[in-house]
Each structure stands twice: as C-alpha cells, then as structure tokens.
Tab-separated table of C-alpha atoms in Angstrom:
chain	number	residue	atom	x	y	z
A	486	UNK	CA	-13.233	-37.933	-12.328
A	487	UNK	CA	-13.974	-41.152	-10.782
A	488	UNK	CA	-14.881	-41.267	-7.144
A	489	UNK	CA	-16.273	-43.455	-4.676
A	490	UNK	CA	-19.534	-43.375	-2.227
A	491	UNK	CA	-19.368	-45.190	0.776
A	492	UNK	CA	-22.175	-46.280	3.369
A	493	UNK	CA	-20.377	-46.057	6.713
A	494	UNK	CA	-22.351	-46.331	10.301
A	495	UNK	CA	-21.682	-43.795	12.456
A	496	UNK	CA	-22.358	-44.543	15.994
A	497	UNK	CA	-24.166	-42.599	18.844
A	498	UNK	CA	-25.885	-43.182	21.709
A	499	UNK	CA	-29.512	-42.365	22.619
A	500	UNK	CA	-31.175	-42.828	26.125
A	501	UNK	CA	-28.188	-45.129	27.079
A	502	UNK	CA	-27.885	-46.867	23.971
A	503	UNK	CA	-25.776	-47.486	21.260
A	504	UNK	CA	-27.538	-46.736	17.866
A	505	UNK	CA	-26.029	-46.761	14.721
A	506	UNK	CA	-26.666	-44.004	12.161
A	507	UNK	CA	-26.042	-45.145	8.435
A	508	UNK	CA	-23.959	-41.786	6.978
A	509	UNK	CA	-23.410	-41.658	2.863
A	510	UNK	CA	-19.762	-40.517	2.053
A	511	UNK	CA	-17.885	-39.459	-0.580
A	512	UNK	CA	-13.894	-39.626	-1.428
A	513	UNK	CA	-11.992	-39.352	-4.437
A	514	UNK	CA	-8.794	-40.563	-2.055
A	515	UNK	CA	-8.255	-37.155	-1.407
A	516	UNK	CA	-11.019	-35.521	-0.318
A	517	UNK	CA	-13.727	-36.620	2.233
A	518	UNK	CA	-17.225	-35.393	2.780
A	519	UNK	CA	-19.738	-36.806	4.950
A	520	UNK	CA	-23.040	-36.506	2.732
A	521	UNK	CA	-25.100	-36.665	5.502
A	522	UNK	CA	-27.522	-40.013	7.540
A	523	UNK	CA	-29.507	-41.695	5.279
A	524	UNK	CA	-30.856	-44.409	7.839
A	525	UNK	CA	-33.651	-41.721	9.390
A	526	UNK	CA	-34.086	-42.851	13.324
A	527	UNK	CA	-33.632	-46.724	12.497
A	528	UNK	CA	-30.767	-48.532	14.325
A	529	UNK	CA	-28.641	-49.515	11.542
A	530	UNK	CA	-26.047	-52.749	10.790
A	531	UNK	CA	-24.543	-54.079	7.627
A	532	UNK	CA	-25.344	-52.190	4.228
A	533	UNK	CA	-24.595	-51.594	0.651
A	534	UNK	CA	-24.958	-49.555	-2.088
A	535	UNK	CA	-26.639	-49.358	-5.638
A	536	UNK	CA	-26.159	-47.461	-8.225
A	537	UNK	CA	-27.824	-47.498	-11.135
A	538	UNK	CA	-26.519	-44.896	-14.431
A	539	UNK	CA	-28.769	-43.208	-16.791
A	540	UNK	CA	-29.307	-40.550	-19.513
A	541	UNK	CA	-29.589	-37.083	-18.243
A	542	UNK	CA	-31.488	-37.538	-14.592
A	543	UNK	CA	-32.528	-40.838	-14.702
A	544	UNK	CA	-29.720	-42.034	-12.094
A	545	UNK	CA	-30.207	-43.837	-8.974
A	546	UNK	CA	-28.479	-44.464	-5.810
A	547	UNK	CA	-30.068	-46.749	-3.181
A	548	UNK	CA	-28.917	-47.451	0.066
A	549	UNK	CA	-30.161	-50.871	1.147
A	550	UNK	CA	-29.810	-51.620	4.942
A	551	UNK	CA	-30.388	-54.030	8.224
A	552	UNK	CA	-32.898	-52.706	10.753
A	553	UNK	CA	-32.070	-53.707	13.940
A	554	UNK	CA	-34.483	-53.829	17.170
A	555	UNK	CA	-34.628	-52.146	20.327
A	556	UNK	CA	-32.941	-55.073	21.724
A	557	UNK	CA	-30.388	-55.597	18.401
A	558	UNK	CA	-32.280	-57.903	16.899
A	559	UNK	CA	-32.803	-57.707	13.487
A	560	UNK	CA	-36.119	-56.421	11.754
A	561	UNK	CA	-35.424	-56.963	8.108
A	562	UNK	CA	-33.859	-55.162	5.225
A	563	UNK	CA	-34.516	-51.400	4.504
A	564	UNK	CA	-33.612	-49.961	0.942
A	565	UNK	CA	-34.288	-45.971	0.173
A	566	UNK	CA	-33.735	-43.750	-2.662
A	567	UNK	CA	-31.174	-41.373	-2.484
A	568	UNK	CA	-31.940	-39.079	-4.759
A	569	UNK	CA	-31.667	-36.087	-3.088
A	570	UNK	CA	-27.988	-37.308	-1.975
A	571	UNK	CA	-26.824	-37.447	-5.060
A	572	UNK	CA	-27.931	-34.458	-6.085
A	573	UNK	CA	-25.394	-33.159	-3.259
A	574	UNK	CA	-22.651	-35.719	-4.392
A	575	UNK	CA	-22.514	-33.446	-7.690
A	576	UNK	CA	-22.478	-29.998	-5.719
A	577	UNK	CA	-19.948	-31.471	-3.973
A	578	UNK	CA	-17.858	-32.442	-6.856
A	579	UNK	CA	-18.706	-29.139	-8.714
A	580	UNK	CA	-16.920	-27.404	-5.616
A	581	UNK	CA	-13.737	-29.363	-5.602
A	582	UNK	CA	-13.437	-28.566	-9.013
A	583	UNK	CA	-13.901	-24.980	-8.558
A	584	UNK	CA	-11.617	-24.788	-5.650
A	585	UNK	CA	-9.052	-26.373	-7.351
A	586	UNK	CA	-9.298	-24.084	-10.239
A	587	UNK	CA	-8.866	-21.636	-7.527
A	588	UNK	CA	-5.693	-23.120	-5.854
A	589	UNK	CA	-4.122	-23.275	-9.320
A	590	UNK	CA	-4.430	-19.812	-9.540
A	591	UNK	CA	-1.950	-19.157	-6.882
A	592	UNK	CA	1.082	-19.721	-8.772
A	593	UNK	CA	0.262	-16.713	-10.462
A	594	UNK	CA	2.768	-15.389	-12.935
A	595	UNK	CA	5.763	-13.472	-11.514
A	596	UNK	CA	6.196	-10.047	-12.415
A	597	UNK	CA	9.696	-7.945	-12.881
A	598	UNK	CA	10.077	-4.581	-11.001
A	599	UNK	CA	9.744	-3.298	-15.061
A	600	UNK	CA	6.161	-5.546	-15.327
A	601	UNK	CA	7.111	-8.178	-17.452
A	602	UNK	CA	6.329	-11.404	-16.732
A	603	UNK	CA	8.875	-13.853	-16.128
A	604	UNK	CA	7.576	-17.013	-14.422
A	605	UNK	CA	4.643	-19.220	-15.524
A	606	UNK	CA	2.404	-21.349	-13.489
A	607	UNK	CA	3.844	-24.199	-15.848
A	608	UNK	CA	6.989	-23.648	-15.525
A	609	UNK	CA	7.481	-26.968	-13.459
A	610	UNK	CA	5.862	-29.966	-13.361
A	611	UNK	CA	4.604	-29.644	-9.819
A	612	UNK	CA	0.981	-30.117	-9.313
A	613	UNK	CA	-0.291	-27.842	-7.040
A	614	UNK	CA	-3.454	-30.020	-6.299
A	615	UNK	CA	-1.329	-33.609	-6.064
A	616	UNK	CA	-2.422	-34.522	-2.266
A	617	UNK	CA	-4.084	-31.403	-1.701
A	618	UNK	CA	-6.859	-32.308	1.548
A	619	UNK	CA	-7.671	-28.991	2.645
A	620	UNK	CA	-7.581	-25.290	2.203
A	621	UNK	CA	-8.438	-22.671	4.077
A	622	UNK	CA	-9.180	-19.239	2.804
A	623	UNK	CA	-11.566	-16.758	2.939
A	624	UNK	CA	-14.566	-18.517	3.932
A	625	UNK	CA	-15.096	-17.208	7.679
A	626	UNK	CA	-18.383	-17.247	9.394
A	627	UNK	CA	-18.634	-16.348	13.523
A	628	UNK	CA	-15.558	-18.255	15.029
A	629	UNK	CA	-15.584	-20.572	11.983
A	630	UNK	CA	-12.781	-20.856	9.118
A	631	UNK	CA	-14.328	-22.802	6.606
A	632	UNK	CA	-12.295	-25.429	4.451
A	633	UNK	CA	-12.849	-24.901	0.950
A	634	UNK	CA	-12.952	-28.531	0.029
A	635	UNK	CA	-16.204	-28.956	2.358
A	636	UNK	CA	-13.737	-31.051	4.370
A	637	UNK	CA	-12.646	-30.261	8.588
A	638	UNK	CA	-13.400	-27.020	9.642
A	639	UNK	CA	-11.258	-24.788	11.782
A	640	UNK	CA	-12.045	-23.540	15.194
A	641	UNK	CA	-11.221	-19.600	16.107
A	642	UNK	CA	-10.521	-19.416	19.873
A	643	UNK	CA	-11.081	-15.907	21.211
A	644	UNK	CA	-8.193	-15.087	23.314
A	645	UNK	CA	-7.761	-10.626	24.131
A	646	UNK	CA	-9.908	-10.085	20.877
A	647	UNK	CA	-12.075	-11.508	18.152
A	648	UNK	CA	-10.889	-12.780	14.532
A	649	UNK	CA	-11.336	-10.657	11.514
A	650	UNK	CA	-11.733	-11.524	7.668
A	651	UNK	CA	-8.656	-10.262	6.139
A	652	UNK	CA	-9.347	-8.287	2.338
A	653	UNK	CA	-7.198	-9.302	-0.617
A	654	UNK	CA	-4.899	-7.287	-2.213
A	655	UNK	CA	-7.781	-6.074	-4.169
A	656	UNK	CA	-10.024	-5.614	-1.684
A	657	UNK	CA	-12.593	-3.918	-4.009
A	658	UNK	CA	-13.369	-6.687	-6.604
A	659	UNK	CA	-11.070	-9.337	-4.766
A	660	UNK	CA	-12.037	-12.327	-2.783
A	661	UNK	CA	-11.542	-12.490	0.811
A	662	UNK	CA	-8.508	-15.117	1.543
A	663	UNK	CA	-7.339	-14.932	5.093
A	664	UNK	CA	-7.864	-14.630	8.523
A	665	UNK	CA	-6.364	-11.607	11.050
A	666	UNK	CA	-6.055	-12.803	14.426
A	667	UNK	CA	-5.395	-10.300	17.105
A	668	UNK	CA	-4.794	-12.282	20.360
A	669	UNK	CA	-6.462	-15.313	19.001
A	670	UNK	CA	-5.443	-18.489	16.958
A	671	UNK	CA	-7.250	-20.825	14.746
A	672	UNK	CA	-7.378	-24.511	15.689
A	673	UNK	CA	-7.609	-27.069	13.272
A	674	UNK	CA	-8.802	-30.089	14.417
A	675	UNK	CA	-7.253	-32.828	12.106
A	676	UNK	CA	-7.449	-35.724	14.143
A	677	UNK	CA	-10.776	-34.865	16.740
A	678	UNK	CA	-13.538	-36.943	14.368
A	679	UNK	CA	-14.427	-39.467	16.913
A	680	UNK	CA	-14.562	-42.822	15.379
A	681	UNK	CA	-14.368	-42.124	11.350
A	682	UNK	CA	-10.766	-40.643	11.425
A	683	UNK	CA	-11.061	-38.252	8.315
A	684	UNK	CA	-7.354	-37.092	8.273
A	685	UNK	CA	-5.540	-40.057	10.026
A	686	UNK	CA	-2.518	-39.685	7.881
A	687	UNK	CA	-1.524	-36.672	9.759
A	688	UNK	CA	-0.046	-38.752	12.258
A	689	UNK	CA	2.240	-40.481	9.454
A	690	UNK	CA	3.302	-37.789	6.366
A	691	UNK	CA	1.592	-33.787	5.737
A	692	UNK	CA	2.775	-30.534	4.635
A	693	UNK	CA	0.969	-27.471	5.980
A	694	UNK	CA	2.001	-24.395	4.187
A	695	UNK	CA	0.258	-20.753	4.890
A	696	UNK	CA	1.056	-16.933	4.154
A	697	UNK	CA	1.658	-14.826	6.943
A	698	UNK	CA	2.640	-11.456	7.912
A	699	UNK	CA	3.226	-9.670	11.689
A	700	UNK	CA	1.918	-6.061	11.555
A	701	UNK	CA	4.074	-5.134	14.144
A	702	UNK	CA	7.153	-6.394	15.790
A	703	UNK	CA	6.702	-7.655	19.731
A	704	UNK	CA	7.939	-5.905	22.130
A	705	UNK	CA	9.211	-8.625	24.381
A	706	UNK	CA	11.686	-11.218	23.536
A	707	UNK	CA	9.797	-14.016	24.613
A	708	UNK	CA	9.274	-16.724	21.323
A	709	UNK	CA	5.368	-16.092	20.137
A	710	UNK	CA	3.591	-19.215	18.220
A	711	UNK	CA	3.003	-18.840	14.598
A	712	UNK	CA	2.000	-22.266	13.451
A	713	UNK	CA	2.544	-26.206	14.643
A	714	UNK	CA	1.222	-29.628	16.129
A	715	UNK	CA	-0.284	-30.906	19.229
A	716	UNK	CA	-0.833	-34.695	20.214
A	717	UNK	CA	-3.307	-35.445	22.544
A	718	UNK	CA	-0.795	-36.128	24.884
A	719	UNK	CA	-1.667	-34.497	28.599
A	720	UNK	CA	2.565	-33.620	29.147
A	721	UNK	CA	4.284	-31.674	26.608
A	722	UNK	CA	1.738	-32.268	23.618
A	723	UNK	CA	3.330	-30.080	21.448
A	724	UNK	CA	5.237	-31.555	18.578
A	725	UNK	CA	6.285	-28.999	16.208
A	726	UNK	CA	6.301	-25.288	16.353
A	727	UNK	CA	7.106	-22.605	14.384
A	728	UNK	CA	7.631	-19.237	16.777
A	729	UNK	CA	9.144	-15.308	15.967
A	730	UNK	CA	10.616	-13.085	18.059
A	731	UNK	CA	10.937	-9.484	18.759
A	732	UNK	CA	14.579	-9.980	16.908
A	733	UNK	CA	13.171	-10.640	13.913
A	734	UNK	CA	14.211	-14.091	14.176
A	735	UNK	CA	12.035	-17.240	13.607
A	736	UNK	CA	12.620	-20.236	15.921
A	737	UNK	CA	11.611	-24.146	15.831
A	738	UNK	CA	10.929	-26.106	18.587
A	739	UNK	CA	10.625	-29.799	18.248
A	740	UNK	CA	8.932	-31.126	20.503
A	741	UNK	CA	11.401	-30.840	23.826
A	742	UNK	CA	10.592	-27.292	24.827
A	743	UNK	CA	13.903	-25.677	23.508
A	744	UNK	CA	13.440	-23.456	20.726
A	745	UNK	CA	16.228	-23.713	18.121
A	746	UNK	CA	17.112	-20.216	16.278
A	747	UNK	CA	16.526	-20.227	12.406
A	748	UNK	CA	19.030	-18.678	9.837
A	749	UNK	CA	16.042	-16.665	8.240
A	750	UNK	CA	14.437	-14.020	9.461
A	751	UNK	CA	11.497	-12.455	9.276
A	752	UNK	CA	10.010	-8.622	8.300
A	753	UNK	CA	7.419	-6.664	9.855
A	754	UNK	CA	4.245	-6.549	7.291
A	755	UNK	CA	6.377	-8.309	5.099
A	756	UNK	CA	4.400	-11.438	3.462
A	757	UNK	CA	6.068	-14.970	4.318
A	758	UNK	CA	5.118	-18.407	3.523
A	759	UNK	CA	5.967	-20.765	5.936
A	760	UNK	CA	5.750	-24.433	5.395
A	761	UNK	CA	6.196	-27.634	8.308
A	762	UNK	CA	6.487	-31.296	6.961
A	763	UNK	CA	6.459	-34.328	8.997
A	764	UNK	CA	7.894	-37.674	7.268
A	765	UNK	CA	7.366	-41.043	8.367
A	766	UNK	CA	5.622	-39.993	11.590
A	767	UNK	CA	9.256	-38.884	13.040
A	768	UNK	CA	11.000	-36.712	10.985
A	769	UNK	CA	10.131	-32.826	10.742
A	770	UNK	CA	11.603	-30.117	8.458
A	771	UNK	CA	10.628	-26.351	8.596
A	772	UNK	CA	10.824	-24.018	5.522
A	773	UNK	CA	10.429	-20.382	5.319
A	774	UNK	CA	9.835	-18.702	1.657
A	775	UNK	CA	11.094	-21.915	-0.248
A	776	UNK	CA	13.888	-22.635	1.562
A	777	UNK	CA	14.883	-24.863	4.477
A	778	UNK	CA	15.779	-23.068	7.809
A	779	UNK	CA	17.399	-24.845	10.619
A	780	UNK	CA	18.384	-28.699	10.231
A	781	UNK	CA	17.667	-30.143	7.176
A	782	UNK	CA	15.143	-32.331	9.641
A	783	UNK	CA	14.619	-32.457	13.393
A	784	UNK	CA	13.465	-35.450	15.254
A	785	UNK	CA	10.162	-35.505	16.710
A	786	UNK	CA	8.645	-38.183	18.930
A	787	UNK	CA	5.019	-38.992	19.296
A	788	UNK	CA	5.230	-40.426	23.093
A	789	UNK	CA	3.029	-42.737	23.792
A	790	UNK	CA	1.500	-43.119	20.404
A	791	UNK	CA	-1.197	-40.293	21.626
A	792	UNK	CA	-2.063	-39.133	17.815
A	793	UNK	CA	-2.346	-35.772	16.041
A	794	UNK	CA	-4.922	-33.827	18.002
A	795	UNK	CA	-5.255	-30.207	15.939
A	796	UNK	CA	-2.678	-28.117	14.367
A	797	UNK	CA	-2.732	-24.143	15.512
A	798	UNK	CA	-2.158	-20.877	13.567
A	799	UNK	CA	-1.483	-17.831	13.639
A	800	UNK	CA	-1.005	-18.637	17.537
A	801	UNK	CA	-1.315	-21.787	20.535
A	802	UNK	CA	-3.017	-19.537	23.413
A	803	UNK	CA	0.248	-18.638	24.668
A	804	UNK	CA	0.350	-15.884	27.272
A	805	UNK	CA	2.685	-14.375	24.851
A	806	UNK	CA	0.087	-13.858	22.096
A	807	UNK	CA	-2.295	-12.601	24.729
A	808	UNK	CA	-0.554	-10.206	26.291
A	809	UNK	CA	0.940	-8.051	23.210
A	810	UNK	CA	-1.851	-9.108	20.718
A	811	UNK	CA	-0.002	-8.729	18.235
A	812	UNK	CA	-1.991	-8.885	14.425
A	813	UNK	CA	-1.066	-11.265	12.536
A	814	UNK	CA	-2.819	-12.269	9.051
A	815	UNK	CA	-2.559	-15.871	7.686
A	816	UNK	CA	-3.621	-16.779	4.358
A	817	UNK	CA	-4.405	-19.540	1.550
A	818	UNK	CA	-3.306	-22.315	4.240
A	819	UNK	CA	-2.470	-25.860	2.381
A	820	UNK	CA	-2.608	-29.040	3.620
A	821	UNK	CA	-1.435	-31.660	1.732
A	822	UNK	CA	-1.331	-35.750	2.873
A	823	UNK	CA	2.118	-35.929	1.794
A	824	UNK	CA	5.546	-34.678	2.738
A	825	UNK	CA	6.241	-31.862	-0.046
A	826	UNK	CA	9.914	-31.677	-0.963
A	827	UNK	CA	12.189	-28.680	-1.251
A	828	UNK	CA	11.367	-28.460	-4.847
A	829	UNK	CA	8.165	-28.267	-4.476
A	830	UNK	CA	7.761	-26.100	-1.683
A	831	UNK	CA	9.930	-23.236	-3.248
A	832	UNK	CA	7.351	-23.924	-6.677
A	833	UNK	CA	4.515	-22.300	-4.229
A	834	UNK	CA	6.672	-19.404	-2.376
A	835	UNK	CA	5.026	-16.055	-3.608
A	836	UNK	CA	8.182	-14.762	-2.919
A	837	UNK	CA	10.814	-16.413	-4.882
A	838	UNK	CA	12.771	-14.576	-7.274
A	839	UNK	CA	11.621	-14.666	-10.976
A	840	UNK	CA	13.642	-16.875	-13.482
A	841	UNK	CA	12.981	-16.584	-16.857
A	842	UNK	CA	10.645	-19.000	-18.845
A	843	UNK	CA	11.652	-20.800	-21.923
A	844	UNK	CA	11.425	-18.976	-25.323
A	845	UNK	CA	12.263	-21.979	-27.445
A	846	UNK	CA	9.187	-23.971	-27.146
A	847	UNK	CA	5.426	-23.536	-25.484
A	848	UNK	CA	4.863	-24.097	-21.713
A	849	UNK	CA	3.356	-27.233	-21.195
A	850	UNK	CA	-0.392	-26.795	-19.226
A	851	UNK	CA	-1.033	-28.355	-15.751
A	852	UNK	CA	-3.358	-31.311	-15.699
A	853	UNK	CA	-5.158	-30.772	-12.497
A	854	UNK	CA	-4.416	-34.294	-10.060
A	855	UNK	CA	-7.390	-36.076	-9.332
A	856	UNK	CA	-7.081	-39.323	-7.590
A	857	UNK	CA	-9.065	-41.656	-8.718
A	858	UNK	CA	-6.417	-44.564	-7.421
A	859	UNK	CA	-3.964	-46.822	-9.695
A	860	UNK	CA	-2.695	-49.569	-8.187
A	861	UNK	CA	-3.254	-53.382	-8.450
A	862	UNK	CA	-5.629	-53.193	-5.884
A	863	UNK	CA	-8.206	-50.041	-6.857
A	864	UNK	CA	-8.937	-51.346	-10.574
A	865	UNK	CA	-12.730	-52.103	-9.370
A	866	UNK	CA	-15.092	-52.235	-11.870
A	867	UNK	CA	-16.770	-48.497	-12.632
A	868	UNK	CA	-20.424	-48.424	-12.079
A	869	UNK	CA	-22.104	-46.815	-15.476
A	870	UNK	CA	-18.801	-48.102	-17.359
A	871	UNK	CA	-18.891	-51.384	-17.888
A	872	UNK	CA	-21.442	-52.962	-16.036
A	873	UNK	CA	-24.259	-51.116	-17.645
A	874	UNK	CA	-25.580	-49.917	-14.260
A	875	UNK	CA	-26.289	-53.503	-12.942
A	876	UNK	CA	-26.256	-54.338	-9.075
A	877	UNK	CA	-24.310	-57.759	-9.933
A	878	UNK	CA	-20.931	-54.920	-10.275
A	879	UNK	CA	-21.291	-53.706	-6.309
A	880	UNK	CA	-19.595	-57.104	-5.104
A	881	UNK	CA	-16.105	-56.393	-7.236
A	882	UNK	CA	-16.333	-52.957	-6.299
A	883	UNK	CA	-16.378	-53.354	-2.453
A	884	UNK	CA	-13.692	-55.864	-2.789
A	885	UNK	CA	-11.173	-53.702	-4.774
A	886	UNK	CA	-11.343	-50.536	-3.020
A	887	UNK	CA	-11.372	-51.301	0.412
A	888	UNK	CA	-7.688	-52.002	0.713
A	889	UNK	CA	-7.028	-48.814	-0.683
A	890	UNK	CA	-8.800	-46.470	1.172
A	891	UNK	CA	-7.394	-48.166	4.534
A	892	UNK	CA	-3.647	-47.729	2.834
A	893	UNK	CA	-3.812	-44.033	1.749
A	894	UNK	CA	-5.733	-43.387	5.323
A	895	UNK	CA	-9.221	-41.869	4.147
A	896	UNK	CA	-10.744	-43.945	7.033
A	897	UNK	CA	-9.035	-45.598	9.468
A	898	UNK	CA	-8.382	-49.252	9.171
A	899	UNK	CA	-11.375	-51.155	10.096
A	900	UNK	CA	-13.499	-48.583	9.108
A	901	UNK	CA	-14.598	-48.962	5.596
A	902	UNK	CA	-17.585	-51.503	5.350
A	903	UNK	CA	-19.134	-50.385	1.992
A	904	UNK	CA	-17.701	-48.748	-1.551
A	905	UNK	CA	-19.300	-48.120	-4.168
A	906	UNK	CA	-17.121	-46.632	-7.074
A	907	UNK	CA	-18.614	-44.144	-9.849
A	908	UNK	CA	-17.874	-42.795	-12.519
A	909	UNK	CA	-18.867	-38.481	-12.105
A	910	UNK	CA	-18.939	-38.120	-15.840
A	911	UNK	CA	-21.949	-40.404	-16.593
C-alpha cells in the first residue's frame, strides 16, 4: 500500500494571536487521519518532510520546520524526529486494513430458506472498499459514534432519551454494529473541520448507505426523518431527506419542503438499507433495498454555495422524533466519495434475493481497493523504492502529488503545502 504523509499547519490563536501548529497527516486518497502536532508550542511556517527507509526499525521520519517569532519573524530552522509518529502511521494503517477486512465481510453469502448458499461475495466485480471514507459501526463511547477508519466522528444529540449500542445478531460472540436511537439522532459532521476540509467532496459526489429498522410504527401521520443533508445555510438548510410515515410509506424531500411519496414501503422491525447519492453537486437519487424509489434523480440546489454542513441519522431533531420516540436502530453506515450506481448499490442490499452462482468455473476473489493514485500526475517517486531513502527524492514527491490530492478533495485546494509519499511495505 503506498500512502502519503503530509506536514500541514493548522492554525489557532493564543492570547490574540495567530499561531500556527505544524500537524503530521496521513492519506492514502481515501482516508485521512490527522497524526497529531509535531511543532510543540513553536509558531510554525513553511516545512517539509524526510524520510529515510531501513531494515526492520531503523526508519526515520523528520519533520524539518521555520520558527517564527513573537512578532513573525523568523528564528531559524527546526528539524525533529518523528519516531514516535510513525510508529502511529503503522497502527493506523494496520486499522484500515482490518476494517476493511471487516467491510468485506458484509457481503456475506446468501442463504436459501433450505440453507444452501447461493450468492458469493465475488459474485460481481464490485469493490466494496472502492471510495470507501468512512464507516460507522459499533464503536460507541458516551454521545460518540466512532468511525472505524479513525476518520470524522459522529455526534449523538440527546433529544427525549439517550443512545444505546445496538447487539448483533449474535449478540453473544458477535460484535456490536449499530446504534438505537430513541428520540435522538446522530450528526455527522462532514464538512465542520475548520480550515483543513477533510471530506470536501461531499459537497460535489457521495453515497451514504446504512441499515435500519423502526421497532414500531408512529402513531401520527406526520413524515419522521430517517437520514439526509444539511448546508450551512440559515433558511431551509436541508437538502436531502429521507422520512417514513405511520403508512408505512417512505418519502423524499429535496430540498423545497414538500415531501414526495416513494413506491416502496417500509416494515415494522423489518431490516432496510437505505442509500442517498448526490452527483455533480445537483443531482440526488434515493434507493431503498437496491432499488431506486421515486425519480430516477431529483434536483437539489445548494443556494448560495453555503456547503455540506453534517448529514443526520436515524433522525434531524424534529418534533416528530421527539414526541413519539420512536426506536429506531441504524447500522454498518457507508460513506463512500463517489456516487454508487444502481448496480452497485443492489451488490450491498442484505436483502436482495439470492441468484445462483456459477458452477462452471471458480469465483474470482476480491482484491481489496487501495488508492494509492494513477494518473499522469501522482507517479512521484516512492521514498524507500527508488531513491534509496535519500532526501534529494522529497522535491519530486511534493511536486507530483499535490495536484492530486487538491483534485480528488482530501484537502481543500490551497491547502496542501507538503507530501511526502511512502511506500508502507518497506
């Protein structure tokens, strides 16, 4: 897996003024994690880093920086050893790896009323992991729902009553993998990083797919929030939502406040995966267990170019969801930086009717996605490759992969000062 460490200032401000911490990240163009400062309490400015490969431990990673004065002036050049840093790089990687051995595991093989199987995780070509940002499951602590990928966290809000882990189907040697909210929702806050826009793409192309089931149907009529999209807009900032009914009906709202009525419908603790893509910042589709409801697309309109704020599940705050409380459990929610197709969302509905595998010839294994870039402009030069471990590489490096971390959105443009790209398996 090759992936790429980048030195990126993160700014505060301390007694009035504006100080930069120096932050060490890591990306594989997929997934972000902010390694932590590395600068201490000096006021940092322009940086690099250096790698350096070696047999078994002997690796280094140096972060070499400006030191600036209490009145911005600059004090010299800083360098210090992260080896404690990259120590955490490789936990890090060792968890995406492990998560995505996990994720794989959800196209499961279907089983026939009689027990035989009769679908294979390989019986397409889809890769469950292709674009995969974030996934949350079972990792809940207080009012926070952990994303596997060590990624954005979501927020619980408390509305009538607290959030509870939700078992697995086999509760007693199972692992936890959802969330039951009773009067409260989940907010996940996709485009609140200040600054270093983690997620910006949101506002462009995602897919966010989750399992849920209502314990209960509502009493009242009135539509209740499942899952959807706010802006940071202060009028009307929601974009896309995803609602049920005491009819059993599911309904879409797209942005103008009217709720459209969808042709599938839903079952009381009855397991449903539910799935909303937006496509070129302006075009929306819903599905509901594989298949498209409503429209094949709706238009939505980001007014006044306000950005993505959060997305919400398993309810918005409504004083619907308050007032009945109904349970509702949401698990194994997916988000993915690109618009899954039809296709490919019916590949991961847990519900779809078996068809039967091949016979003739073996089922071909998934290769688990792992971007490590391959276009004209990320063929850098790999660190521990080629070049030997020798500092002289860091100047090709920066060049090549800045460009391409702007143009899949892993930081905002502008942001990206300094890459270093390395190679995991040396």
């Amino acid at each position: 897996m090759d992936v790429m460490l980048v030195a990126l200032t993160v700014n505060t401000t301390e007694k009035e003024k504006e100080k930069g911490k120096l932050h060490l990240w890591l990306t594989d163009n997929t997934h972000i994690v902010d390694i932590g400062p590395v600068s201490g309490d000096d006021d940092a400015a322009a940086s690099s880093l250096l790698y350096k490969s070696g047999v078994g431990n002997n690796e280094e990673l140096i972060a070499l920086y400006e030191k600036r004065g209490v009145d911005r002036a600059s004090l010299g050049m800083v360098s210090v050893r992260l080896t404690a840093e990259l120590q955490q790089v490789k936990e890090v990687l060792k968890t995406w790896k492990e998560v995505d051995e996990r994720v794989s595991k959800l196209r499961t093989n279907s089983v026939d009323p009689e027990g035989a199987s009769t679908v294979t995780a390989c019986s397409t070509n889809f890769n469950i992991t292709d674009g995969l940002v974030g996934f949350l499951s079972g990792n809940f602590s207080e009012n926070t729902w952990k994303d596997e990928y060590l990624g954005v966290n979501a927020t619980v809000t408390d509305g009538t009553a607290a959030a509870t882990v939700a078992a697995a189907v086999t509760a007693a040697t199972g692992p936890l993998d959802g969330v039951t909210f009773r009067g409260a929702w989940a907010e996940w806050p996709v485009g609140k990083q200040g600054e270093n826009q983690l997620y910006h793409f949101v506002n462009y192309n995602f897919t966010l797919v989750a399992t849920v089931s209502m314990d209960v149907e509502p009493e009242k009529d009135t539509p209740i929030s499942l899952m959807g999209v706010k802006t940071n807009a202060v009028e009307n900032p929601v974009l896309l939502r995803l609602s049920y009914n005491s009819g059993g009906k599911w309904k879409l709202s797209c942005g103008d406040g009217t709720f459209k009525e969808l042709s599938s419908n839903w079952e009381p603790k009855k397991a449903h995966q539910v799935a909303i893509v937006l496509q070129n910042g302006n075009q929306s589709s819903a599905y509901v267990d594989g298949k498209s409801v409503g429209e094949a697309t709706c238009a939505v309109e980001n007014k006044g170019s306000k950005g993505i704020s959060h997305f919400f599940i398993g309810g918005d705050g409504g004083s619907a969801v308050s007032e009945e409380g109904v349970p509702v459990t949401v698990k194994n929610v997916l988000l993915y930086n690109r618009p899954l197709d039809g296709t490919e969302i019916g590949v991961l509905n847990p519900n779809k009717a078996p068809t039967p595998s091949p016979v003739d010839r073996p089922s071909k294994g998934i290769a688990l996605h792992s971007s490590s870039g391959g276009g004209q402009e990320e063929q850098g030069t790999t660190i521990g490759d080629t070049c030997c471990g020798e500092s002289r590489c860091i100047h090709n490096i920066i060049v090549h992969c800045q460009h391409s971390l702007r143009r899949r959105g892993v930081f905002k443009a502008g942001g990206v000062r300094n890459v270093s790209r390395w190679n995991s398996n040396c």
